[in-house]
Tab-separated table of C-alpha atoms and ligand atoms in Angstrom:
chain	number	residue	atom	x	y	z
A	1	UNK	CA	-10.324	15.127	7.740
A	2	UNK	CA	-13.283	12.782	7.276
A	3	UNK	CA	-10.904	9.761	7.348
A	4	UNK	CA	-13.561	7.053	7.705
A	5	UNK	CA	-15.448	8.278	4.702
A	6	UNK	CA	-12.273	8.341	2.707
A	7	UNK	CA	-11.576	4.773	3.680
A	8	UNK	CA	-15.049	3.805	2.773
A	9	UNK	CA	-14.611	5.433	-0.593
A	10	UNK	CA	-11.223	3.838	-1.126
A	11	UNK	CA	-12.757	0.304	-1.062
A	12	UNK	CA	-15.507	1.269	-3.549
A	13	UNK	CA	-15.413	-0.905	-6.581
A	14	UNK	CA	-13.862	0.568	-9.722
A	15	UNK	CA	-17.197	1.334	-11.239
A	16	UNK	CA	-17.959	3.885	-8.645
A	17	UNK	CA	-18.594	7.467	-9.918
A	18	UNK	CA	-16.699	9.346	-7.381
A	19	UNK	CA	-13.485	8.810	-5.389
A	20	UNK	CA	-11.808	10.929	-2.764
A	21	UNK	CA	-9.713	12.236	-5.594
A	22	UNK	CA	-12.628	13.502	-7.539
A	23	UNK	CA	-15.000	12.582	-10.277
A	24	UNK	CA	-14.663	9.704	-12.582
A	25	UNK	CA	-13.013	10.176	-15.930
A	26	UNK	CA	-15.079	8.209	-18.475
A	27	UNK	CA	-12.293	5.980	-19.580
A	28	UNK	CA	-8.993	6.486	-17.720
A	29	UNK	CA	-7.314	3.656	-19.804
A	30	UNK	CA	-7.769	5.885	-22.896
A	31	UNK	CA	-5.813	8.795	-21.193
A	32	UNK	CA	-2.348	9.423	-22.537
A	33	UNK	CA	0.228	8.304	-20.201
A	34	UNK	CA	3.118	10.729	-20.768
A	35	UNK	CA	3.619	13.984	-19.293
A	36	UNK	CA	4.029	15.810	-22.703
A	37	UNK	CA	1.057	14.390	-24.513
A	38	UNK	CA	-1.880	16.765	-24.739
A	39	UNK	CA	-5.318	15.621	-23.323
A	40	UNK	CA	-7.732	14.017	-25.487
A	41	UNK	CA	-9.874	16.742	-26.683
A	42	UNK	CA	-13.401	15.298	-26.007
A	43	UNK	CA	-12.584	14.914	-22.334
A	44	UNK	CA	-11.732	18.427	-21.875
A	45	UNK	CA	-15.180	19.728	-21.399
A	46	UNK	CA	-15.352	22.533	-18.858
A	47	UNK	CA	-16.835	21.665	-15.530
A	48	UNK	CA	-20.532	22.181	-15.256
A	49	UNK	CA	-21.300	25.714	-14.053
A	50	UNK	CA	-17.557	26.620	-14.276
A	51	UNK	CA	-16.502	30.072	-15.342
A	52	UNK	CA	-13.644	29.908	-17.878
A	53	UNK	CA	-10.769	32.032	-16.948
A	54	UNK	CA	-9.923	33.589	-20.398
A	55	UNK	CA	-10.898	30.334	-21.968
A	56	UNK	CA	-8.506	28.377	-19.747
A	57	UNK	CA	-10.339	25.359	-18.504
A	58	UNK	CA	-9.103	24.877	-14.873
A	59	UNK	CA	-11.424	21.987	-13.936
A	60	UNK	CA	-9.813	18.922	-12.544
A	61	UNK	CA	-10.834	15.405	-13.093
A	62	UNK	CA	-9.285	12.524	-11.355
A	63	UNK	CA	-10.045	8.939	-12.423
A	64	UNK	CA	-11.042	6.321	-9.886
A	65	UNK	CA	-8.499	4.594	-7.928
A	66	UNK	CA	-7.077	1.450	-9.296
A	67	UNK	CA	-6.202	-0.090	-5.961
A	68	UNK	CA	-2.899	-1.973	-5.739
A	69	UNK	CA	-3.689	-5.507	-4.800
A	70	UNK	CA	-2.005	-6.408	-1.673
A	71	UNK	CA	-0.435	-9.845	-1.934
A	72	UNK	CA	-2.545	-12.705	-0.558
A	73	UNK	CA	-0.866	-14.492	2.313
A	74	UNK	CA	0.083	-17.935	1.175
A	75	UNK	CA	-0.433	-19.486	4.586
A	76	UNK	CA	-2.248	-18.814	7.714
A	77	UNK	CA	-1.711	-19.492	11.338
A	78	UNK	CA	-3.038	-18.440	14.718
A	79	UNK	CA	-1.290	-16.903	17.606
A	80	UNK	CA	-3.079	-17.866	20.818
A	81	UNK	CA	-2.707	-15.320	23.547
A	82	UNK	CA	-3.534	-17.764	26.345
A	83	UNK	CA	-0.634	-19.866	25.373
A	84	UNK	CA	1.723	-16.915	25.764
A	85	UNK	CA	5.108	-18.207	27.217
A	86	UNK	CA	3.806	-21.680	27.962
A	87	UNK	CA	6.551	-24.208	27.715
A	88	UNK	CA	6.893	-25.585	24.286
A	89	UNK	CA	4.506	-23.111	22.699
A	90	UNK	CA	5.691	-20.793	19.788
A	91	UNK	CA	3.614	-17.975	21.386
A	92	UNK	CA	6.393	-15.948	23.108
A	93	UNK	CA	6.671	-12.387	24.315
A	94	UNK	CA	9.312	-11.703	21.692
A	95	UNK	CA	7.248	-13.248	18.853
A	96	UNK	CA	4.202	-11.222	19.964
A	97	UNK	CA	6.269	-7.993	19.912
A	98	UNK	CA	7.602	-8.926	16.408
A	99	UNK	CA	4.096	-9.479	15.031
A	100	UNK	CA	2.657	-6.397	16.751
A	101	UNK	CA	5.306	-4.327	15.090
A	102	UNK	CA	4.208	-5.771	11.802
A	103	UNK	CA	0.564	-5.129	12.664
A	104	UNK	CA	1.328	-1.561	13.586
A	105	UNK	CA	2.994	-0.757	10.321
A	106	UNK	CA	0.109	-2.364	8.363
A	107	UNK	CA	-2.556	-0.497	10.112
A	108	UNK	CA	-3.683	3.156	9.841
A	109	UNK	CA	-5.266	5.298	12.556
A	110	UNK	CA	-8.815	6.362	11.633
A	111	UNK	CA	-12.116	7.134	13.305
A	112	UNK	CA	-13.416	3.509	13.243
A	113	UNK	CA	-14.726	2.036	16.569
A	114	UNK	CA	-11.285	0.131	16.939
A	115	UNK	CA	-9.416	3.365	16.290
A	116	UNK	CA	-7.554	1.920	13.297
A	117	UNK	CA	-8.020	-0.320	10.189
A	118	UNK	CA	-5.826	-2.541	8.084
A	119	UNK	CA	-4.071	-0.458	5.419
A	120	UNK	CA	-5.511	-1.121	1.971
A	121	UNK	CA	-2.213	-0.191	0.240
A	122	UNK	CA	1.329	-0.223	0.894
A	123	UNK	CA	2.601	2.305	3.348
A	124	UNK	CA	5.769	4.235	2.548
A	125	UNK	CA	7.350	7.589	3.531
A	126	UNK	CA	6.887	10.219	0.766
A	127	UNK	CA	9.050	13.250	0.605
A	128	UNK	CA	7.311	15.960	-1.568
A	129	UNK	CA	7.229	19.298	-2.922
A	130	UNK	CA	3.805	20.664	-3.988
A	131	UNK	CA	3.636	21.678	-7.595
A	132	UNK	CA	-0.048	22.457	-7.851
A	133	UNK	CA	-3.071	22.586	-5.582
A	134	UNK	CA	-5.978	20.633	-7.406
A	135	UNK	CA	-8.556	21.369	-4.900
A	136	UNK	CA	-10.187	19.238	-2.180
A	137	UNK	CA	-6.837	18.541	-0.549
A	138	UNK	CA	-5.380	16.988	-3.641
A	139	UNK	CA	-2.077	18.126	-4.722
A	140	UNK	CA	0.198	17.362	-7.670
A	141	UNK	CA	3.648	17.099	-6.219
A	142	UNK	CA	7.201	16.206	-7.105
A	143	UNK	CA	7.789	13.199	-4.864
A	144	UNK	CA	10.200	10.473	-3.892
A	145	UNK	CA	9.566	7.418	-1.880
A	146	UNK	CA	11.396	4.161	-1.030
A	147	UNK	CA	10.256	0.845	-2.321
A	148	UNK	CA	7.704	-0.864	-0.141
A	149	UNK	CA	6.083	-4.214	0.358
A	150	UNK	CA	7.194	-7.754	-0.213
A	151	UNK	CA	9.604	-8.015	-3.048
A	152	UNK	CA	9.225	-4.252	-3.549
A	153	UNK	CA	5.814	-4.623	-4.753
A	154	UNK	CA	5.537	-0.824	-4.911
A	155	UNK	CA	8.596	0.346	-6.685
A	156	UNK	CA	10.610	3.324	-5.381
A	157	UNK	CA	9.786	6.777	-6.799
A	158	UNK	CA	12.610	9.145	-7.555
A	159	UNK	CA	11.937	12.718	-8.249
A	160	UNK	CA	8.621	11.786	-9.908
A	161	UNK	CA	5.167	13.558	-10.059
A	162	UNK	CA	2.634	11.937	-7.847
A	163	UNK	CA	-0.880	12.841	-6.649
A	164	UNK	CA	-1.087	13.347	-2.870
A	165	UNK	CA	-4.153	13.750	-0.625
A	166	UNK	CA	-2.852	15.706	2.363
A	167	UNK	CA	-4.405	16.247	5.707
A	168	UNK	CA	-3.722	19.844	5.893
A	169	UNK	CA	-3.999	22.558	3.279
A	170	UNK	CA	-0.863	23.274	1.366
A	171	UNK	CA	0.277	25.587	-1.411
A	172	UNK	CA	2.605	25.326	-4.427
A	173	UNK	CA	6.247	25.183	-3.174
A	174	UNK	CA	5.521	23.606	0.191
A	175	UNK	CA	7.682	20.756	1.044
A	176	UNK	CA	7.218	18.018	3.514
A	177	UNK	CA	7.348	14.244	4.423
A	178	UNK	CA	4.354	12.155	5.091
A	179	UNK	CA	3.489	8.521	5.782
A	180	UNK	CA	1.561	7.812	2.612
A	181	UNK	CA	-0.676	4.903	1.754
A	182	UNK	CA	-0.431	3.921	-1.872
A	183	UNK	CA	-3.930	3.922	-3.200
A	184	UNK	CA	-3.002	2.986	-6.778
A	185	UNK	CA	-2.546	4.798	-9.988
A	186	UNK	CA	-4.920	7.606	-11.002
A	187	UNK	CA	-5.292	9.634	-14.261
A	188	UNK	CA	-5.666	13.373	-13.508
A	189	UNK	CA	-6.941	15.714	-16.204
A	190	UNK	CA	-6.021	19.310	-15.418
A	191	UNK	CA	-4.395	22.388	-16.584
A	192	UNK	CA	-0.808	22.869	-15.104
A	193	UNK	CA	0.063	26.292	-13.709
A	194	UNK	CA	3.674	25.545	-13.562
A	195	UNK	CA	6.517	25.551	-16.085
A	196	UNK	CA	7.095	24.012	-18.656
A	197	UNK	CA	3.610	22.638	-18.895
A	198	UNK	CA	1.737	25.934	-17.896
A	199	UNK	CA	-1.618	26.321	-19.535
A	200	UNK	CA	-1.613	22.949	-21.475
A	201	UNK	CA	-4.680	20.860	-20.785
A	202	UNK	CA	-3.363	17.392	-20.113
A	203	UNK	CA	-3.762	14.133	-18.494
A	204	UNK	CA	-1.169	12.585	-16.258
A	205	UNK	CA	-1.227	9.064	-14.925
A	206	UNK	CA	0.454	8.938	-11.589
A	207	UNK	CA	0.715	7.090	-8.409
A	208	UNK	CA	-1.426	8.341	-5.704
A	209	UNK	CA	-0.827	8.474	-1.900
A	210	UNK	CA	-3.115	9.177	0.934
A	211	UNK	CA	-1.524	10.825	3.964
A	212	UNK	CA	-2.130	8.772	7.079
A	213	UNK	CA	-0.799	7.751	10.429
A	214	UNK	CA	0.262	4.254	11.379
A	215	UNK	CA	-0.343	2.780	14.731
A	216	UNK	CA	2.206	3.440	17.421
A	217	UNK	CA	4.713	0.679	17.825
A	218	UNK	CA	4.993	1.081	21.622
A	219	UNK	CA	4.397	-0.969	24.765
A	220	UNK	CA	1.185	1.027	25.171
A	221	UNK	CA	0.112	0.362	21.667
A	222	UNK	CA	0.832	-3.386	22.230
A	223	UNK	CA	-1.157	-3.353	25.495
A	224	UNK	CA	-4.096	-1.964	23.625
A	225	UNK	CA	-3.652	-4.499	20.876
A	226	UNK	CA	-3.734	-7.241	23.367
A	227	UNK	CA	-6.905	-5.925	25.161
A	228	UNK	CA	-8.649	-5.622	21.775
A	229	UNK	CA	-8.086	-9.317	20.982
A	230	UNK	CA	-9.094	-10.267	24.441
A	231	UNK	CA	-12.262	-8.270	23.800
A	232	UNK	CA	-12.896	-10.267	20.614
A	233	UNK	CA	-11.425	-7.941	17.908
A	234	UNK	CA	-10.548	-9.990	14.767
A	235	UNK	CA	-6.935	-8.969	13.997
A	236	UNK	CA	-4.149	-10.252	11.973
A	237	UNK	CA	-0.693	-9.377	10.693
A	238	UNK	CA	1.022	-10.499	7.558
A	239	UNK	CA	4.706	-11.218	7.774
A	240	UNK	CA	7.208	-12.877	5.477
A	241	UNK	CA	8.454	-16.074	7.088
A	242	UNK	CA	11.056	-18.534	6.218
A	243	UNK	CA	9.884	-22.090	6.164
A	244	UNK	CA	11.509	-25.268	5.192
A	245	UNK	CA	11.057	-26.174	1.459
A	246	UNK	CA	8.269	-28.930	1.220
A	247	UNK	CA	9.532	-30.477	-2.015
A	248	UNK	CA	13.095	-31.317	-0.833
A	249	UNK	CA	12.278	-31.466	2.992
A	250	UNK	CA	14.597	-28.560	3.555
A	251	UNK	CA	17.661	-30.371	2.162
A	252	UNK	CA	18.084	-28.239	-0.969
A	253	UNK	CA	18.077	-31.279	-3.157
A	254	UNK	CA	15.989	-34.422	-4.035
A	255	UNK	CA	17.286	-37.802	-4.537
A	256	UNK	CA	17.187	-39.883	-7.743
A	257	UNK	CA	17.986	-43.635	-7.855
A	258	UNK	CA	20.870	-44.435	-10.277
A	259	UNK	CA	20.655	-47.762	-12.057
A	260	UNK	CA	23.594	-49.942	-11.026
A	261	UNK	CA	24.805	-47.352	-8.512
A	262	UNK	CA	24.861	-47.605	-4.823
A	263	UNK	CA	24.464	-43.872	-4.212
A	264	UNK	CA	21.338	-41.836	-5.315
A	265	UNK	CA	21.951	-38.883	-7.593
A	266	UNK	CA	21.334	-35.580	-5.878
A	267	UNK	CA	19.066	-33.248	-7.930
A	268	UNK	CA	19.351	-29.602	-6.959
A	269	UNK	CA	15.787	-28.488	-5.822
A	270	UNK	CA	14.355	-25.857	-8.154
A	271	UNK	CA	11.605	-24.889	-5.787
A	272	UNK	CA	13.950	-23.273	-3.277
A	273	UNK	CA	17.022	-22.788	-5.543
A	274	UNK	CA	18.926	-25.391	-3.434
A	275	UNK	CA	18.604	-23.285	-0.217
A	276	UNK	CA	16.156	-25.702	1.457
A	277	UNK	CA	14.092	-22.688	2.438
A	278	UNK	CA	11.181	-20.783	1.170
A	279	UNK	CA	10.094	-17.239	2.089
A	280	UNK	CA	6.302	-16.927	1.963
A	281	UNK	CA	3.697	-14.414	3.214
A	282	UNK	CA	2.049	-15.739	6.367
A	283	UNK	CA	-1.035	-14.173	7.880
A	284	UNK	CA	-1.140	-14.635	11.664
A	285	UNK	CA	-4.516	-14.392	13.176
A	286	UNK	CA	-4.642	-13.434	16.825
A	287	UNK	CA	-7.054	-15.295	19.165
A	288	UNK	CA	-7.555	-14.813	22.851
B	301	ZN	ZN1	13.574	-27.176	-1.924
């Protein structure tokens, strides 16, 4: 599969006319969102040059991606390889391994010069059963996936229809499990060929996943990672880190002087819910 091309297409602005999932629908926001609603009639024009099959319009239109916005890291720091395991430095082998594991799960293998790129959407394991082949390796499938991302930014899917872009051809009824990169919600205008929707021209708005492979989380993978940084590659990993709460200094409360009292009043810290700790997304940039 032309993975690099796909990735290039994925990062196109929303105004782009085509996407890996197909041709732009004029106004995806106007499309009905329910599975039972019939398609808006004006949008159901047959594909140019298409031959109708007993007046059944089998053309497929898929709206552009609406990429999920990955959370911005709240803080950045650097990990300096040359400081590795130096006395008093935070750059330890264990920390490097932990950060590499995060990097590996946030990167997808592709044909770029570095061999991989940062994933542009949440990665999750998608279990599926193909309902319909929509052409161009796009499939409507019954799918399930666990929640992914910080604070479960991508909610879990349970027995729900989703659009999949698979690496290999598949046919209705095929089942499988992929690592899927969530590429947002798309509206697909098509004619189902499965019960109970068979033959009804309609639009579904569904989560879309691109099948991909993540980097190998292994000593060899870590070795290549270190070599790439040494050679000047700009790589980073985003992780959730627990830091002391700034407002209360990690105490979980602030003090308030009480008139005529010797002891200060302790006010529970709202910023950290009195835990003294905050969990924030931190981007760690690696430098030689
Ligand atoms: Zn606090």
